[in-house]
Coordinates of C-alpha atoms in Angstrom, one line a residue:
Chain A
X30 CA -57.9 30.4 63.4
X31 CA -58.0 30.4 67.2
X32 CA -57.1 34.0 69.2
X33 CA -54.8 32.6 71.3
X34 CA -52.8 31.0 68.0
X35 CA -53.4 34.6 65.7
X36 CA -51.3 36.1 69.5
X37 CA -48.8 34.1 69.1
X38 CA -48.0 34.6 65.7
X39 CA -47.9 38.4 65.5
X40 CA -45.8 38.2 68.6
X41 CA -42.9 40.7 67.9
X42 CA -44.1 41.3 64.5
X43 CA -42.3 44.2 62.8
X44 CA -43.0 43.1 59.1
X45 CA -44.9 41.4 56.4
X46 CA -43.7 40.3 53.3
X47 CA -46.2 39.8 50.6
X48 CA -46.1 37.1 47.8
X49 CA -47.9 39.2 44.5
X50 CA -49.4 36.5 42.4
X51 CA -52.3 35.1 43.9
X52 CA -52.3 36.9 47.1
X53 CA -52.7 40.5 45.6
X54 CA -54.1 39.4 41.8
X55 CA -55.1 36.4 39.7
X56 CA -52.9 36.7 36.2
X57 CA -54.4 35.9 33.4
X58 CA -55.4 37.4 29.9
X59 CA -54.9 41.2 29.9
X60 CA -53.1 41.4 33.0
X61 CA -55.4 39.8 35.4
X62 CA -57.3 41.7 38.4
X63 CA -57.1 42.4 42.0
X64 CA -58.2 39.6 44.6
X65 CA -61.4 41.3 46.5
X66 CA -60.4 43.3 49.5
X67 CA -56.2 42.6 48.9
X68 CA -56.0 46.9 47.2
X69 CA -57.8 47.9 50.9
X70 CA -55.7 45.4 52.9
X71 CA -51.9 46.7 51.4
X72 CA -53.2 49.8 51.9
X73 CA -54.0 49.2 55.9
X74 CA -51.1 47.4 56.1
X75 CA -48.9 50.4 54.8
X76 CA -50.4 52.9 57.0
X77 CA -49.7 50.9 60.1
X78 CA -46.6 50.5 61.8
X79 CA -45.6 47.6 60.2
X80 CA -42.5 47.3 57.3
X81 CA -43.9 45.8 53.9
X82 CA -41.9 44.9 51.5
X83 CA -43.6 42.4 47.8
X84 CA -41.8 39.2 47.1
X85 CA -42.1 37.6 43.8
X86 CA -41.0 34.7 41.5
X87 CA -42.7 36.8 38.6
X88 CA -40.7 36.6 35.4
X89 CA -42.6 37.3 33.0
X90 CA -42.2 41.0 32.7
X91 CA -39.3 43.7 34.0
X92 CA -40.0 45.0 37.2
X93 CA -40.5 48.0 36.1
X94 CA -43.5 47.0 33.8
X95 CA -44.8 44.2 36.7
X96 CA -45.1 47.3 39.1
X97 CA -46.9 49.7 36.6
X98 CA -49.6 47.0 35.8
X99 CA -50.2 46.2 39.9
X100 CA -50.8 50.1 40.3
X101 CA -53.2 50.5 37.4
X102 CA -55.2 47.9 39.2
X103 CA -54.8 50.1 42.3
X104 CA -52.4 49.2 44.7
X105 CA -49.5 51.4 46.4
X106 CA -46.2 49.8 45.6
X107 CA -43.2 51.0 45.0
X108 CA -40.3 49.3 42.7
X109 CA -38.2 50.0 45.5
X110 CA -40.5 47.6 47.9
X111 CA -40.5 44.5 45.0
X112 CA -37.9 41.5 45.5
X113 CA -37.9 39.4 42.4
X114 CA -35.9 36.9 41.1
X115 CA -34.5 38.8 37.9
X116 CA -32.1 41.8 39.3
X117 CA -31.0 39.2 41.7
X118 CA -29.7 36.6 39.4
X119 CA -28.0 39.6 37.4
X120 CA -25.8 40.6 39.9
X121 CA -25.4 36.8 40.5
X122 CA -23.7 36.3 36.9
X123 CA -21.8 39.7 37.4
X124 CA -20.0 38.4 40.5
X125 CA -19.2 35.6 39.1
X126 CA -18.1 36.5 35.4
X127 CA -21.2 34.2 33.9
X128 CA -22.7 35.0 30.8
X129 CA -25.7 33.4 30.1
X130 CA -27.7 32.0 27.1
X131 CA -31.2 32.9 28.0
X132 CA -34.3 30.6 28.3
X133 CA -37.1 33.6 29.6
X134 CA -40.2 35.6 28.4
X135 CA -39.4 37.4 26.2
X136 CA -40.8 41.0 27.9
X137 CA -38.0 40.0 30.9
X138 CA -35.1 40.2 28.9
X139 CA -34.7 43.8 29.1
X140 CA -33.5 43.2 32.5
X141 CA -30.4 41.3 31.1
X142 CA -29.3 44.4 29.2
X143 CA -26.1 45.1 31.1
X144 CA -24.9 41.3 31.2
X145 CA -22.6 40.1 28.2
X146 CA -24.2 37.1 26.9
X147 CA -21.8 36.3 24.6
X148 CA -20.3 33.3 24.0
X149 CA -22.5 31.9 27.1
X150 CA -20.9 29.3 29.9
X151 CA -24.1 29.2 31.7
X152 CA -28.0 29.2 31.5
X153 CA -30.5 31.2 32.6
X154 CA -34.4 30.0 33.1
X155 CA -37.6 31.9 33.8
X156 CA -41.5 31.4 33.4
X157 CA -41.0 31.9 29.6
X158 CA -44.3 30.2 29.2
X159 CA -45.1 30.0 25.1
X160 CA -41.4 30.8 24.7
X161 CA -41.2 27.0 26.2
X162 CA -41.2 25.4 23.1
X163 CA -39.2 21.9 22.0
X164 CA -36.9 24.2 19.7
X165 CA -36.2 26.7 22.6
X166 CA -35.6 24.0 24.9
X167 CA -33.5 22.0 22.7
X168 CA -31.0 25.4 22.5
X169 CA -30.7 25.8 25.9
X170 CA -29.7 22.0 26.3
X171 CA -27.3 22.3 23.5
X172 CA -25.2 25.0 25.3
X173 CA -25.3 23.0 28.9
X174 CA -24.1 19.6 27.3
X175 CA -21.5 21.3 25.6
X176 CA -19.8 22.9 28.6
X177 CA -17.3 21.2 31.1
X178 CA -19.2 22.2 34.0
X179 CA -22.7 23.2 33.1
X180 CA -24.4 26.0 35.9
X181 CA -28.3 26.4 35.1
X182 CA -29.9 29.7 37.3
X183 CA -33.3 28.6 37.2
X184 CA -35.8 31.8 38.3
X185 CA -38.0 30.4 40.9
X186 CA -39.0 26.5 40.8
X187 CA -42.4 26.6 40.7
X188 CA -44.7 23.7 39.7
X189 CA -47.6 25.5 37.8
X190 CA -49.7 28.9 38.5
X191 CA -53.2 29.4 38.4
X192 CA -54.5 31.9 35.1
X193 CA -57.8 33.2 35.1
X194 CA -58.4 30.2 32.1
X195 CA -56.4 27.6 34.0
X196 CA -53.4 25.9 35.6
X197 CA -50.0 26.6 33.5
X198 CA -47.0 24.8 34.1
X199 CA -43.8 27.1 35.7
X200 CA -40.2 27.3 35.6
X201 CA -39.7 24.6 37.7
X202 CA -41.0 21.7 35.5
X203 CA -38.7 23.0 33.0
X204 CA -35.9 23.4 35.2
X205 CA -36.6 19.4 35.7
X206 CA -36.7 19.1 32.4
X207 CA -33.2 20.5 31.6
X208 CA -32.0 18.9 35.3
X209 CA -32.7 15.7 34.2
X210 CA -31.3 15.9 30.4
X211 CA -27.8 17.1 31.5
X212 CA -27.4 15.2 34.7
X213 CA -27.1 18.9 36.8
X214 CA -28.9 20.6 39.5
X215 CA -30.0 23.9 39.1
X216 CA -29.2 26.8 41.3
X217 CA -32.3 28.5 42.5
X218 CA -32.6 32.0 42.6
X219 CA -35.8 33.3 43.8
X220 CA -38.4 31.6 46.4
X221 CA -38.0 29.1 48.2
X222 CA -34.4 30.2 48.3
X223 CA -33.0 30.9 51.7
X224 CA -30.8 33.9 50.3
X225 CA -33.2 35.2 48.0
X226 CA -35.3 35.9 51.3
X227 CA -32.5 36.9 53.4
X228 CA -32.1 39.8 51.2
X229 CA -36.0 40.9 51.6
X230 CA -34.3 40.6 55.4
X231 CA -31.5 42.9 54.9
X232 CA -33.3 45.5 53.5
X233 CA -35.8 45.6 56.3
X234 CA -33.1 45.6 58.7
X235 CA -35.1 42.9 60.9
X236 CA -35.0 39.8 62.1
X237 CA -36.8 36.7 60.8
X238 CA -38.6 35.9 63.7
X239 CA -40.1 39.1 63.3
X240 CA -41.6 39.0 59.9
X241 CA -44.8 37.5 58.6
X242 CA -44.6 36.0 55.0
X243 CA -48.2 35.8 53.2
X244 CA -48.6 33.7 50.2
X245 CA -50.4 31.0 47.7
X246 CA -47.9 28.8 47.7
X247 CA -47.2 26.0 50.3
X248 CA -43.8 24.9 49.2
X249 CA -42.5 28.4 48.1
X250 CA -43.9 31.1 50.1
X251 CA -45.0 29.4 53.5
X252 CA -42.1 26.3 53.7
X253 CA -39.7 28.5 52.3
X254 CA -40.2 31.6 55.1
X255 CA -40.4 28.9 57.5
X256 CA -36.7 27.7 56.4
X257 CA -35.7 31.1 57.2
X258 CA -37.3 31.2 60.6
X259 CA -40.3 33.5 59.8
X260 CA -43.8 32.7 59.7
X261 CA -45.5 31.7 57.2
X262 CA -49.3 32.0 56.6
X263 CA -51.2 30.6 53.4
X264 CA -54.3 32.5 51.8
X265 CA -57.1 30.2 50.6
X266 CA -56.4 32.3 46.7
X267 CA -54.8 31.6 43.7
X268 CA -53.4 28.4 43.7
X269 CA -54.3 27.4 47.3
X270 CA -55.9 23.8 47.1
X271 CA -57.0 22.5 50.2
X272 CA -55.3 19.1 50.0
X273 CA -52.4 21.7 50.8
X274 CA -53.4 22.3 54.9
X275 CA -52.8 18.0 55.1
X276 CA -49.6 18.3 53.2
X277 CA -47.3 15.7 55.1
X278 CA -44.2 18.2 55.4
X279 CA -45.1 22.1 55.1
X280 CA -47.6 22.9 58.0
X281 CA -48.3 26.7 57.6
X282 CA -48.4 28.6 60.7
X283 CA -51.5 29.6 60.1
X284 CA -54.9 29.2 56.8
X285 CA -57.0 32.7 56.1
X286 CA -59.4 32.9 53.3
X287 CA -57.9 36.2 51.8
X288 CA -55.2 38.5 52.2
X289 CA -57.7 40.7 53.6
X290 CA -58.6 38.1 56.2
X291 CA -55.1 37.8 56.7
X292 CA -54.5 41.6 57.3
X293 CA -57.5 42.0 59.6
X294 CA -56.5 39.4 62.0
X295 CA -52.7 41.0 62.2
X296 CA -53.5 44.1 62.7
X297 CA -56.1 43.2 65.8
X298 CA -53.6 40.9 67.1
X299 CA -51.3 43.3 66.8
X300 CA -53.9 46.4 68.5
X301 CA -53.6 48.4 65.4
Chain B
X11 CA -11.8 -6.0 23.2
X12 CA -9.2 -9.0 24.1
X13 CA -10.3 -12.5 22.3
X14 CA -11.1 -14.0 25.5
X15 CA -13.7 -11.3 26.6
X16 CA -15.5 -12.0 23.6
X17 CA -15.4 -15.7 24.1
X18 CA -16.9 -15.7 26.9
X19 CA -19.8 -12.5 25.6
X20 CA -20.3 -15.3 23.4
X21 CA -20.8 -18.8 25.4
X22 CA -24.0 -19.6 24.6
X23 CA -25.0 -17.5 22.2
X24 CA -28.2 -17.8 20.4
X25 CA -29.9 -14.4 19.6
X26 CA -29.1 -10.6 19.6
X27 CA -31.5 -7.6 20.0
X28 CA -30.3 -4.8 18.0
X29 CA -31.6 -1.5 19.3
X30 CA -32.3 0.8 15.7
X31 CA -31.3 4.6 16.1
X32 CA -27.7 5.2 16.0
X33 CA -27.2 1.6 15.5
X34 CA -28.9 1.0 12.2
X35 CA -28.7 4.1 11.1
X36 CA -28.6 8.0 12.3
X37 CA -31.6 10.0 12.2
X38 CA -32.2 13.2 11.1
X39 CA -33.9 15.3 8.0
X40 CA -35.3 13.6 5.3
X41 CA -35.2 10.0 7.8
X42 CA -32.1 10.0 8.1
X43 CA -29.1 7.5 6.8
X44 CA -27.7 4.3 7.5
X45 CA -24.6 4.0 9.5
X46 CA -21.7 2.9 7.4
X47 CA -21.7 -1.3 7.3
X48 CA -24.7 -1.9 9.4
X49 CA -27.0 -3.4 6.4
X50 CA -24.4 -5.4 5.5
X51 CA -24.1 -6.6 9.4
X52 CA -27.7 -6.9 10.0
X53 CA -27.4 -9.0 6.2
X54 CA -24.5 -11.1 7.9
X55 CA -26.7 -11.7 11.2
X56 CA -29.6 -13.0 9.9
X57 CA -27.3 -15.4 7.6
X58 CA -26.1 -16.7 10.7
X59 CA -27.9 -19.3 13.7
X60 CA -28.8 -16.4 15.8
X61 CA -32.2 -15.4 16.5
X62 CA -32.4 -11.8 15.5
X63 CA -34.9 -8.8 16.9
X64 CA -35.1 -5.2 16.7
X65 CA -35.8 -3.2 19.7
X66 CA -36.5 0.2 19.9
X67 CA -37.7 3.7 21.9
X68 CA -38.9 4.9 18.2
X69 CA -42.6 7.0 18.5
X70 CA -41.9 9.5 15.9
X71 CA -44.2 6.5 13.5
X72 CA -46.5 3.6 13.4
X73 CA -44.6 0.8 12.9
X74 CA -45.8 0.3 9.6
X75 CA -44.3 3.6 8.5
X76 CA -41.0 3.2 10.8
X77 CA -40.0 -0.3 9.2
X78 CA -40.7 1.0 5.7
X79 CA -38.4 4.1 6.2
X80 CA -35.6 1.5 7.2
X81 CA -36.4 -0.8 4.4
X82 CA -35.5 1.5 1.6
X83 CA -32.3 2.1 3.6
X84 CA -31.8 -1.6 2.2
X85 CA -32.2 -3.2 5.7
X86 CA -33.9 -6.7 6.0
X87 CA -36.5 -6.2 8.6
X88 CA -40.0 -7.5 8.6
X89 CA -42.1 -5.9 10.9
X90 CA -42.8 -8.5 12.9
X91 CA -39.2 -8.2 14.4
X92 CA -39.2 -5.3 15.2
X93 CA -40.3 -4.5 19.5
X94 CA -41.4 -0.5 19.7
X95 CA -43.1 0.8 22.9
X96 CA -46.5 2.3 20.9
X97 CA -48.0 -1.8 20.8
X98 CA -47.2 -2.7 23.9
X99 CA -48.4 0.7 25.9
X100 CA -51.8 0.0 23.6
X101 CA -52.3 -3.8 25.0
X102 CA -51.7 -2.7 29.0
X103 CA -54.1 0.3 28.2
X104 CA -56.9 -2.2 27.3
X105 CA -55.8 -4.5 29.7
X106 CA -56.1 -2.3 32.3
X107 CA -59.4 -0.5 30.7
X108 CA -57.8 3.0 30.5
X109 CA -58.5 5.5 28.0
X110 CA -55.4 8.0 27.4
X111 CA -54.8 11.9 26.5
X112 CA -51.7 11.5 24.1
X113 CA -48.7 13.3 24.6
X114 CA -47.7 12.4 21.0
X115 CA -45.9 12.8 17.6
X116 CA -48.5 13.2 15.4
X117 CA -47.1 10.4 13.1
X118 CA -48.0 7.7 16.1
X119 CA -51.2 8.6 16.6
X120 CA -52.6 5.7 14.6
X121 CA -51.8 3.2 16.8
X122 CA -53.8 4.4 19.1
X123 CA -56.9 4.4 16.6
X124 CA -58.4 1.4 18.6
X125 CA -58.4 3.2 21.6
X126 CA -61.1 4.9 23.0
X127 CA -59.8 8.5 24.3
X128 CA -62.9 9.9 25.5
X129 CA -63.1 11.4 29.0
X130 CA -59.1 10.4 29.7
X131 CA -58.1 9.2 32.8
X132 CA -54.4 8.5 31.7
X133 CA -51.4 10.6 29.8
X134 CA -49.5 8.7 27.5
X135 CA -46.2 10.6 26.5
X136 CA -44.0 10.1 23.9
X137 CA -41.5 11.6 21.6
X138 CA -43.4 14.4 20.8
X139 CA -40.8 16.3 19.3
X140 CA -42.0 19.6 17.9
X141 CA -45.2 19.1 19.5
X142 CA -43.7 19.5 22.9
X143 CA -45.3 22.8 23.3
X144 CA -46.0 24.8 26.7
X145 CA -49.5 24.6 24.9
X146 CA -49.9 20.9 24.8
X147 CA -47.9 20.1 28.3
X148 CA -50.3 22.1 29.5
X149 CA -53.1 20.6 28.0
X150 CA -51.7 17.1 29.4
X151 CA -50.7 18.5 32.7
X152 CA -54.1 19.7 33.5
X153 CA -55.9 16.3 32.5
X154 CA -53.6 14.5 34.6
X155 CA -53.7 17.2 37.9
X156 CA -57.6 16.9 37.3
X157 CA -57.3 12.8 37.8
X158 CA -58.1 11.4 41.5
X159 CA -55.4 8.7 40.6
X160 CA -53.0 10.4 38.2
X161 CA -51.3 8.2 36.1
X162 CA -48.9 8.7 33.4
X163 CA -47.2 6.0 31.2
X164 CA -43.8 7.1 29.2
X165 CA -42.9 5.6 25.9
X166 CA -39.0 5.3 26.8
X167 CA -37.0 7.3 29.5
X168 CA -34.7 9.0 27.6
X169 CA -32.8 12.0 27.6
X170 CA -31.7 13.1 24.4
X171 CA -30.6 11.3 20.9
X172 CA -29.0 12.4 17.7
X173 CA -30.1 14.0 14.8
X174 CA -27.8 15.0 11.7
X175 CA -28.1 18.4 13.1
X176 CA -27.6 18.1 16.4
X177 CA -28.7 16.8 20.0
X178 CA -32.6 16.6 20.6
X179 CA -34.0 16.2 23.8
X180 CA -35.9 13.1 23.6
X181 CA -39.5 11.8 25.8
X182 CA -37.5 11.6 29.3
X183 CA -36.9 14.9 29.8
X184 CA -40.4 15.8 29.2
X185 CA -41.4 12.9 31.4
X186 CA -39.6 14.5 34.1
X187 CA -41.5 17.9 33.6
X188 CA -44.7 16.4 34.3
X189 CA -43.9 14.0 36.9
X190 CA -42.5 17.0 38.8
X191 CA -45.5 19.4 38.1
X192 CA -48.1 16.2 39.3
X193 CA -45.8 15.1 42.0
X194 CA -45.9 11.0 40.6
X195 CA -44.2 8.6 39.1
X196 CA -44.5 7.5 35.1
X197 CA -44.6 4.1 34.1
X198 CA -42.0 3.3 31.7
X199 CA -43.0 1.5 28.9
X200 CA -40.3 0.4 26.6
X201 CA -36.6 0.3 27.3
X202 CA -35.2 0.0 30.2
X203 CA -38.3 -1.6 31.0
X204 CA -37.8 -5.3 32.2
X205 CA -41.2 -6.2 31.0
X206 CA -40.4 -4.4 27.6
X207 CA -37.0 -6.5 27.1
X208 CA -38.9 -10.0 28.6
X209 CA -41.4 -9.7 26.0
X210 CA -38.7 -9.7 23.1
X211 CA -37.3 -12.3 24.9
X212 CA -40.9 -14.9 25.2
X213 CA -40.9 -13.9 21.7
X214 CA -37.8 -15.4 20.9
X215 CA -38.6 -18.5 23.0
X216 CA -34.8 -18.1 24.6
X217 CA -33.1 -17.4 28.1
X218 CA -31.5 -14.2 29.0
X219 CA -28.4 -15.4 29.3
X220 CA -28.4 -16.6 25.8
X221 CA -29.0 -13.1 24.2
X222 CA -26.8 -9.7 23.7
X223 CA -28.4 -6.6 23.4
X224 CA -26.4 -3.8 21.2
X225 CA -27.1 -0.1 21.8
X226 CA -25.7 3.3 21.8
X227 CA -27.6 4.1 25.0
X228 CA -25.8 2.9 27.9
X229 CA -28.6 3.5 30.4
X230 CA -31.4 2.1 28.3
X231 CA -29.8 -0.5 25.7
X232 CA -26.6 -1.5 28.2
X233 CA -27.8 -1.2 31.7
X234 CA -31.9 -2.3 30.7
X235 CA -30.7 -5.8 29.0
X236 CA -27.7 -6.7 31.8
X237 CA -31.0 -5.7 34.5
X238 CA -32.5 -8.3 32.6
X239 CA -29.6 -11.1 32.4
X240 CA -28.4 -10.3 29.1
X241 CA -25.2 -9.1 28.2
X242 CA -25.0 -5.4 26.9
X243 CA -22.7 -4.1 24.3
X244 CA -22.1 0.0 23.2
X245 CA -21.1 0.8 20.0
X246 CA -19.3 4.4 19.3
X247 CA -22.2 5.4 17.1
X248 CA -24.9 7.6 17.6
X249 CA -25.2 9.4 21.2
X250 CA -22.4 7.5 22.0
X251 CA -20.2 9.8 24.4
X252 CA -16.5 9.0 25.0
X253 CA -17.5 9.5 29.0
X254 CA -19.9 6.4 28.6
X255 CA -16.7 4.2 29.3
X256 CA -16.4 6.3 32.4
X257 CA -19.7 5.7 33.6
X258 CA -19.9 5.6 37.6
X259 CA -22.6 2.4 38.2
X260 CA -23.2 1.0 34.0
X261 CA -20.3 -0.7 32.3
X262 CA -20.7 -2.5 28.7
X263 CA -19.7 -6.1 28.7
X264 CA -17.5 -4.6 25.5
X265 CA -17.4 -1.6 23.7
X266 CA -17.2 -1.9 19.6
X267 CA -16.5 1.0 17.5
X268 CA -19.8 0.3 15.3
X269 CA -22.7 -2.9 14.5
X270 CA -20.1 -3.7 11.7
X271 CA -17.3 -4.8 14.3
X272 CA -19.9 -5.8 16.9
X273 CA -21.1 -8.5 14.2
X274 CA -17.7 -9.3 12.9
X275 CA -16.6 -10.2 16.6
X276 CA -20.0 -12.2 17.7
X277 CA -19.4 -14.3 14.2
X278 CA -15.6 -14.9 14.5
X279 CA -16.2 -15.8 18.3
X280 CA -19.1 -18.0 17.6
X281 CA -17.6 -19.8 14.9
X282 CA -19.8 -18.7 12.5

């Protein structure tokens, strides 16, 4: 990437918002490990003058446990800096007096613990990955046919993720899924959501042309930053394919091969 | 339905297609059981002038097995009446040279046994059932993503049927998944399938115009045969659903509360 084009881009830059999964780590069996050079890179990134803040469609664990694995493979983060889409649909069904039959991993549900889910009018979906199977799919299904007006949160809308053995499929073919057997759209709560990014927004207390999104994912990080009038840069990790810099829609403001590529070039641009 | 309606349902009458599930009979443990008066109708039917065929989404068996099931129900069928998608998707893969990763119930596998499925470069999906696990979606998913040319063909589009113990989500839904996570388009072979319904239709050796098709589906069985020229008729069996007769773009050329009434009516109308 041209000089002149990294300039622009850091131009009134007062934060970076990081996507986790394939920027900082590739999952896979046992946790996964750190991308080369992403640990050094949050940690420049911290000590400069910029505001960082994580930003996740992870669902497979509480945030609690998601934050404790990242900083036994040695990065700074804080539960306080982490945005994902769990807490957020929570407070969703509490302000509006939903409770939900859940369709999630099973190490997630803790996070449901102070929503009634009782007698549920609504559904919840998450990367539940083997917990996706025909019988747990077919319970979910059951409870949005028989309601009057079915509401399916779906956590994220993903396509598929990259494991250290392989693509998987995400929430978001499964959202189809259920979509398309009860004649509904889901509501998305999570990336590419405008408000699930607004509130990284809020509690940076800047605006988003002043914010830099970093992430793997064309459609979810990168377009959905754009939507919300920040930039969006994609790393060439995790799930990156390079079909994705000719994609006919989603043009990320700028490609770099790593997040540690991507951190070097802000903070020169920036003269930090 | 008034007498005149079904006069002129009737004009030129000379065969029906009888969709199976929900029709014939409802499925469910142990095969199921047959829907109260519908040997006796399909008995009746056969007695008559009209051609007679039975069409169906059924990949849960070969053939062979499916028609035997229904045979110690005490229905007359031979098996050379009966139209199911697992044939015909086997004569377009040769045609067309392709050799297919199933997506399958392992009960159907059979018909594919003179197929070659080395080195895939096609999905096949059907009612998998209990083998729609994240496992194997996966394991189809990344065959297809892997392909330069993805392509997918789907035995039947729909969304969900009856079983004695409840709504099951049927090949559609699963369909949907995987066109959504490849970003493509399945090709749909059985109903609503034109070609599907034209090659019941060659093998009768009559016009569309000259036929009824009787379902519980009113997407696939209704709105596929009146696509074709034939008139379409729902019976309140099976996944029938009160709203059908609400339906916003598919409307039944009459609705009958089960085959029983549908034959009664066709026979008393045609003079038979």
């Amino acid at each position: 990437m041209a000089d002149d084009k990294w300039t622009d881009c850091v131009n009134n830059l007062k934060g970076v918002i990081l996507d986790m999964c394939g920027v900082l780590y590739d999952s896979g069996e046992g946790g996964g490990f750190p991308i080369e050079g992403s640990v050094e890179a949050v940690k420049r990134l911290k000590a400069s003058d910029l505001q960082v803040r994580f930003c996740t469609n992870e669902t497979q664990a509480t945030r609690e446990k998601f934050v404790a694995k990242l900083r036994r493979m040695g990065f700074e983060i804080d539960i306080t800096e982490v945005f994902s889409p769990a807490p957020a649909v929570v407070a969703v069904l509490k302000e509006r007096g939903l409770r939900p039959h859940l369709l999630v991993h099973d190490d997630v549900v803790p996070e449901f613990d102070s929503v009634d889910k009782n007698n549920p009018n609504c559904v919840v979906i998450g990367d539940a990955a083997d917990y996706f199977s025909y019988q747990n799919m077919n319970a979910a299904f059951r409870v949005l046919i028989g309601l009057k007006k079915p509401v399916l949160f779906s956590m994220g809308r993903g396509r598929y993720y990259k494991e250290t053995d392989g693509l998987k499929l995400d929430v978001g073919v499964y959202m189809k899924a259920l979509e398309y057997a009860c004649d509904l759209e889901a509501e998305v709560v999570g990336k590419p959501a405008p408000m699930f990014f607004e509130g990284v927004l809020t509690d940076m207390g800047i605006q988003p042309h002043e914010v830099i999104m970093i992430g793997d994912d064309l459609m979810n990080d990168v377009g959905g930053a754009q939507q919300c009038g920040m930039k969006g840069l994609q790393v060439r990790t995790g799930k990156y394919r390079p079909s994705d810099e000719r994609h006919p829609t989603v043009t990320a403001d700028g490609y770099v091969d790593n997040l540690a590529g991507a951190v070097d070039a802000i903070l020169k641009h920036c003269g930090q």
